[in-house]
mmCIF file of C-alpha atoms in Angstrom:
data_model
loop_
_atom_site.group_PDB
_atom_site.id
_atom_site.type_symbol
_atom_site.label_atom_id
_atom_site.label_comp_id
_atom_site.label_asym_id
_atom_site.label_seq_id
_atom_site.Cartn_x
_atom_site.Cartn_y
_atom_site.Cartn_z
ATOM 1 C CA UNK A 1 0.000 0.000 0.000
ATOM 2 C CA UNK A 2 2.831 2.586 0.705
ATOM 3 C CA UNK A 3 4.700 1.457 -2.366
ATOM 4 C CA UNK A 4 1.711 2.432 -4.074
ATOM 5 C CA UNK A 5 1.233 5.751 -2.762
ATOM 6 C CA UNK A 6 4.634 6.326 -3.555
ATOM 7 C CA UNK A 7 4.463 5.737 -6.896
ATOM 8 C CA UNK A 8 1.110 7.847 -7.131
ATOM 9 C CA UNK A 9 2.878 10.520 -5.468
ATOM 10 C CA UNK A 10 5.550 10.577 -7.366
ATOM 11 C CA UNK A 11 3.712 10.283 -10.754
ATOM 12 C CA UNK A 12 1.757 13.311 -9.693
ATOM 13 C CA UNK A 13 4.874 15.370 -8.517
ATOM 14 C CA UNK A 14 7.169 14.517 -12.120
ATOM 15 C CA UNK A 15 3.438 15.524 -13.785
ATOM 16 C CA UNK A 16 3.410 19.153 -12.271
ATOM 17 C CA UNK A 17 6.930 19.396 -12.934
ATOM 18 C CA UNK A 18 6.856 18.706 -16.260
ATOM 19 C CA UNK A 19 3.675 20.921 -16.941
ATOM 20 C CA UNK A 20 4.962 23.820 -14.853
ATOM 21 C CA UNK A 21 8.154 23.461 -17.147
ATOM 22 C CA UNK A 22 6.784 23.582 -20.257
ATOM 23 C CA UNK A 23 4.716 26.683 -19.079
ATOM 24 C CA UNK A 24 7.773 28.108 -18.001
ATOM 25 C CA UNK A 25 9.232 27.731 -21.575
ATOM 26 C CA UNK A 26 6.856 28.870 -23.213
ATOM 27 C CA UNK A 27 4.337 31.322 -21.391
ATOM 28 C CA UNK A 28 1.006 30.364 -22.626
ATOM 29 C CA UNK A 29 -1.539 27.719 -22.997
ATOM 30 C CA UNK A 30 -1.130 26.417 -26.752
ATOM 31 C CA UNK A 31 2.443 26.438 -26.991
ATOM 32 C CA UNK A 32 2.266 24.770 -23.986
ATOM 33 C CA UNK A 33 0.415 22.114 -25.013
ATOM 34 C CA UNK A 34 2.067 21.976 -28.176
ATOM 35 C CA UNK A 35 5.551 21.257 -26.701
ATOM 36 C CA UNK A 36 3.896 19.160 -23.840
ATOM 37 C CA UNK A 37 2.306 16.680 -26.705
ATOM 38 C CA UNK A 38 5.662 16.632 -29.153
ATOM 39 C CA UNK A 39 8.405 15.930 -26.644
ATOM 40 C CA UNK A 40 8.464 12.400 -25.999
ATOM 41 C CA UNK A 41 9.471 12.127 -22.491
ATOM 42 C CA UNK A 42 6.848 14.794 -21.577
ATOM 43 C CA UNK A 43 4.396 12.269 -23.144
ATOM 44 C CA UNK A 44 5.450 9.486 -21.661
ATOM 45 C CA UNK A 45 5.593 10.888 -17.937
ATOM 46 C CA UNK A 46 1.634 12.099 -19.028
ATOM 47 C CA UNK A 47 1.082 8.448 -19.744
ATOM 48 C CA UNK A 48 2.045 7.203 -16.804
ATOM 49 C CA UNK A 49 0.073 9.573 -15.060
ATOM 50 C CA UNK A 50 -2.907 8.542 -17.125
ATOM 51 C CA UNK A 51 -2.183 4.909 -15.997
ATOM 52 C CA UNK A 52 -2.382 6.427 -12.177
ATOM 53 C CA UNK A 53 -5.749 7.744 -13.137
ATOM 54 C CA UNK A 54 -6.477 4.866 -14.514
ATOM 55 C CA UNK A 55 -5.686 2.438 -11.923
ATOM 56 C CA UNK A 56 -6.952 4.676 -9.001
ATOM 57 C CA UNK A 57 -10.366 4.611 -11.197
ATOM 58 C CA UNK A 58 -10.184 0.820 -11.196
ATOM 59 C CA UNK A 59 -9.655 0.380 -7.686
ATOM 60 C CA UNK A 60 -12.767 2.770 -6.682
ATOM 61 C CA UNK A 61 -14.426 0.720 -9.128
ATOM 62 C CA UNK A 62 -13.891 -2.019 -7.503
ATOM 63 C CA UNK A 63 -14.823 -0.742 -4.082
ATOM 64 C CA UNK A 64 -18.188 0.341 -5.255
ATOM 65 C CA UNK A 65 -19.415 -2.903 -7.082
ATOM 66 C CA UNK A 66 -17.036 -5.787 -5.387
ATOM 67 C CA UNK A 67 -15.980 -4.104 -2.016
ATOM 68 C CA UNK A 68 -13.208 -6.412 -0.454
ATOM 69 C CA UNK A 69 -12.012 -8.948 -2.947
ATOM 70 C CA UNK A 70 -11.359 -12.651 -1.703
ATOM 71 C CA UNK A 71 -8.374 -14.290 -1.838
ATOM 72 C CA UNK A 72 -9.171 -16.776 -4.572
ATOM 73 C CA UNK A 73 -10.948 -13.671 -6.865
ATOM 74 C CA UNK A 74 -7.642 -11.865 -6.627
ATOM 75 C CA UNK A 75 -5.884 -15.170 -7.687
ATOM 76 C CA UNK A 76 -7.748 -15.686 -10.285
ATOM 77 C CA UNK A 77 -7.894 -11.777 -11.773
ATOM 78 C CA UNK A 78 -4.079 -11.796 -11.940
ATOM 79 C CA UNK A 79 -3.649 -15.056 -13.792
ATOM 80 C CA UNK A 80 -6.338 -13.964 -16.391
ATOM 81 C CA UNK A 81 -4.798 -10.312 -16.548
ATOM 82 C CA UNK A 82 -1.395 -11.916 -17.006
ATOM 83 C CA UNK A 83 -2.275 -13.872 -19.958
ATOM 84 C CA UNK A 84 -4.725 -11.208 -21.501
ATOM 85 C CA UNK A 85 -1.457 -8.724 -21.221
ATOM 86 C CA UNK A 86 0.618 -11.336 -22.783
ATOM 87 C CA UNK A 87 -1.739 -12.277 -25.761
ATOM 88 C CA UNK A 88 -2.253 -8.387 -26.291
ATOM 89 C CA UNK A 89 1.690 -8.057 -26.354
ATOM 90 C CA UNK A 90 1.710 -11.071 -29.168
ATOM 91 C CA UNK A 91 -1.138 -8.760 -30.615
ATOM 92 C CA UNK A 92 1.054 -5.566 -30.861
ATOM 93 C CA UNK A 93 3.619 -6.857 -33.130
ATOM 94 C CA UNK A 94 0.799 -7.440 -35.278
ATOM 95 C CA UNK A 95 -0.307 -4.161 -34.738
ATOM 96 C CA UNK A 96 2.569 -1.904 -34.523
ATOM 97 C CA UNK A 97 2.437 0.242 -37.404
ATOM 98 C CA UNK A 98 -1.177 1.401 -35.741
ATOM 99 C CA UNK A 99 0.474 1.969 -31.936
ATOM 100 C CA UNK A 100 -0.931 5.499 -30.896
ATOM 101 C CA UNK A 101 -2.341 7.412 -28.112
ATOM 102 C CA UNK A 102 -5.861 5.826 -29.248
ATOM 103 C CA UNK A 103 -4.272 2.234 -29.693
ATOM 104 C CA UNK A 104 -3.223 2.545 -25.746
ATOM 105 C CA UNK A 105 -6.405 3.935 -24.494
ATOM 106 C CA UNK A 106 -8.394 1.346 -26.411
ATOM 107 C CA UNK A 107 -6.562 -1.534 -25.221
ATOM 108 C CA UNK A 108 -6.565 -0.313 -21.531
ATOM 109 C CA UNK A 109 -10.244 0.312 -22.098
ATOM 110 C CA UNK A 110 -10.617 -3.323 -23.368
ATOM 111 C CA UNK A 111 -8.164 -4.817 -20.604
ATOM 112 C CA UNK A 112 -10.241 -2.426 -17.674
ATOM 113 C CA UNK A 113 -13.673 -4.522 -18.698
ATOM 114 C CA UNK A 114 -12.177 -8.051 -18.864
ATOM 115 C CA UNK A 115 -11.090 -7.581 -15.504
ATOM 116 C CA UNK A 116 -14.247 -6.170 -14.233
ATOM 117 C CA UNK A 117 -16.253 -8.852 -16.293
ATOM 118 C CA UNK A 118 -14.023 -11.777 -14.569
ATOM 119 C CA UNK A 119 -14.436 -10.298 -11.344
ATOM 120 C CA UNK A 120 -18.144 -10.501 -12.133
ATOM 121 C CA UNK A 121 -18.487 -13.979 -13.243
ATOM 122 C CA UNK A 122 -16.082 -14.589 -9.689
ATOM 123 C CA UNK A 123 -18.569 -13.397 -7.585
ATOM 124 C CA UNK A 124 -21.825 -15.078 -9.442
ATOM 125 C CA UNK A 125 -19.728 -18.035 -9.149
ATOM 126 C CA UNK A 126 -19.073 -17.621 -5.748
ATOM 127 C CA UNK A 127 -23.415 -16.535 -5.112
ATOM 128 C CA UNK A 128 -24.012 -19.673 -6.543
ATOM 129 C CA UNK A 129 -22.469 -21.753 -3.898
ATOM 130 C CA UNK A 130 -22.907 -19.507 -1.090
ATOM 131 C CA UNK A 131 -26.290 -20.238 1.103
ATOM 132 C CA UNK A 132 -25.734 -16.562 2.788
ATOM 133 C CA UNK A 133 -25.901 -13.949 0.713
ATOM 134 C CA UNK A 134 -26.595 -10.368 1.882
ATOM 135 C CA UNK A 135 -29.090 -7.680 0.552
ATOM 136 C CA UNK A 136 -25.736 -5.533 -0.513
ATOM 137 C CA UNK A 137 -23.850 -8.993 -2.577
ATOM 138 C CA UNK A 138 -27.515 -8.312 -4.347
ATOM 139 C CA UNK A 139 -27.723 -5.420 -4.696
ATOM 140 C CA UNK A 140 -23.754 -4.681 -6.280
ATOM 141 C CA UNK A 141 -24.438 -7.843 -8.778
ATOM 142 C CA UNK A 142 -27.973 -6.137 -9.785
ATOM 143 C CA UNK A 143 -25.735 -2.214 -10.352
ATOM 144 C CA UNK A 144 -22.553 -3.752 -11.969
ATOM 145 C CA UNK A 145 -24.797 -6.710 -14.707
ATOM 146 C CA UNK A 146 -26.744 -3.750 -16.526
ATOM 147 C CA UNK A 147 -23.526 -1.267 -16.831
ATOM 148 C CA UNK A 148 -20.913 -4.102 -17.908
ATOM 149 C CA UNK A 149 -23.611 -5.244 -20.588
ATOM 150 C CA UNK A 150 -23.656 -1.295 -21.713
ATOM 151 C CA UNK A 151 -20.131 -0.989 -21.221
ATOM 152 C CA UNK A 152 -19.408 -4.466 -23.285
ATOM 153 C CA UNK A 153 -22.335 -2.732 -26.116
ATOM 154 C CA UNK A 154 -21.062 1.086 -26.331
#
């Protein structure tokens, strides 16, 4: 947990820096932006913050339509994410002539759903054989069915 606050924290400061040094280069907004989007390690220190974003996102997510994950649900997300990153890697080399900005944020889009759709099926799964199941397990499963199937749809 503190290694991951770290790294959020220091995402966000290298961010700011970066930003407030292109301002201070170039004095206004545009050529701000302009510099900020054609030097490549500015770009890649705003993709990494994205992938904060992104992650933080993912784990409120998770908070709001899973709450605590169990052991074996955790288990089995990283196995499936490791093998859906892998297969996607295979898929890049295919791909490579079309890797952009879009490319990334598509495939983190797609990879973002899988996970949530696994951790769904996990947790039907795990209704299924539980006897016990509180109003809240209900109520999550009822929120997080209709917006996956939109999500999977859109």
């Amino acid at each position: 947990m503190l290694c991951t606050a770290l790294v959020m924290a220091g995402s966000l400061a290298l961010t700011t820096a970066v930003v407030a040094h292109a301002y201070y280069l170039k004095h206004q907004f545009y050529p701000t932006v302009v510099y900020l989007t054609k030097s490549s390690p500015s770009m890649a220190v705003l993709y990494i913050q994205a992938f904060v974003l992104v992650f933080l996102l993912g784990k409120f997510m998770g908070k709001v339509f899973f709450g605590q994950l169990r052991a074996a649900e955790m288990e089995h997300l990283l196995e499936r994410s490791w093998y859906a990153v892998t297969e996607t890697c295979l898929a890049f080399t295919v791909f490579r002539d079309d890797f952009s900005p879009r490319f990334v944020a598509l495939f983190t889009l797609l990879l973002f759903l899988k996970c949530f759709h696994w951790l769904a099926e996990d947790r039907v799964d795990f209704m299924e054989r539980s006897p016990n199941i509180s109003w809240l397990f209900h109520f999550r499963i009822v929120c997080e069915c209709p917006s996956f199937v939109c999500s999977s749809f859109a």
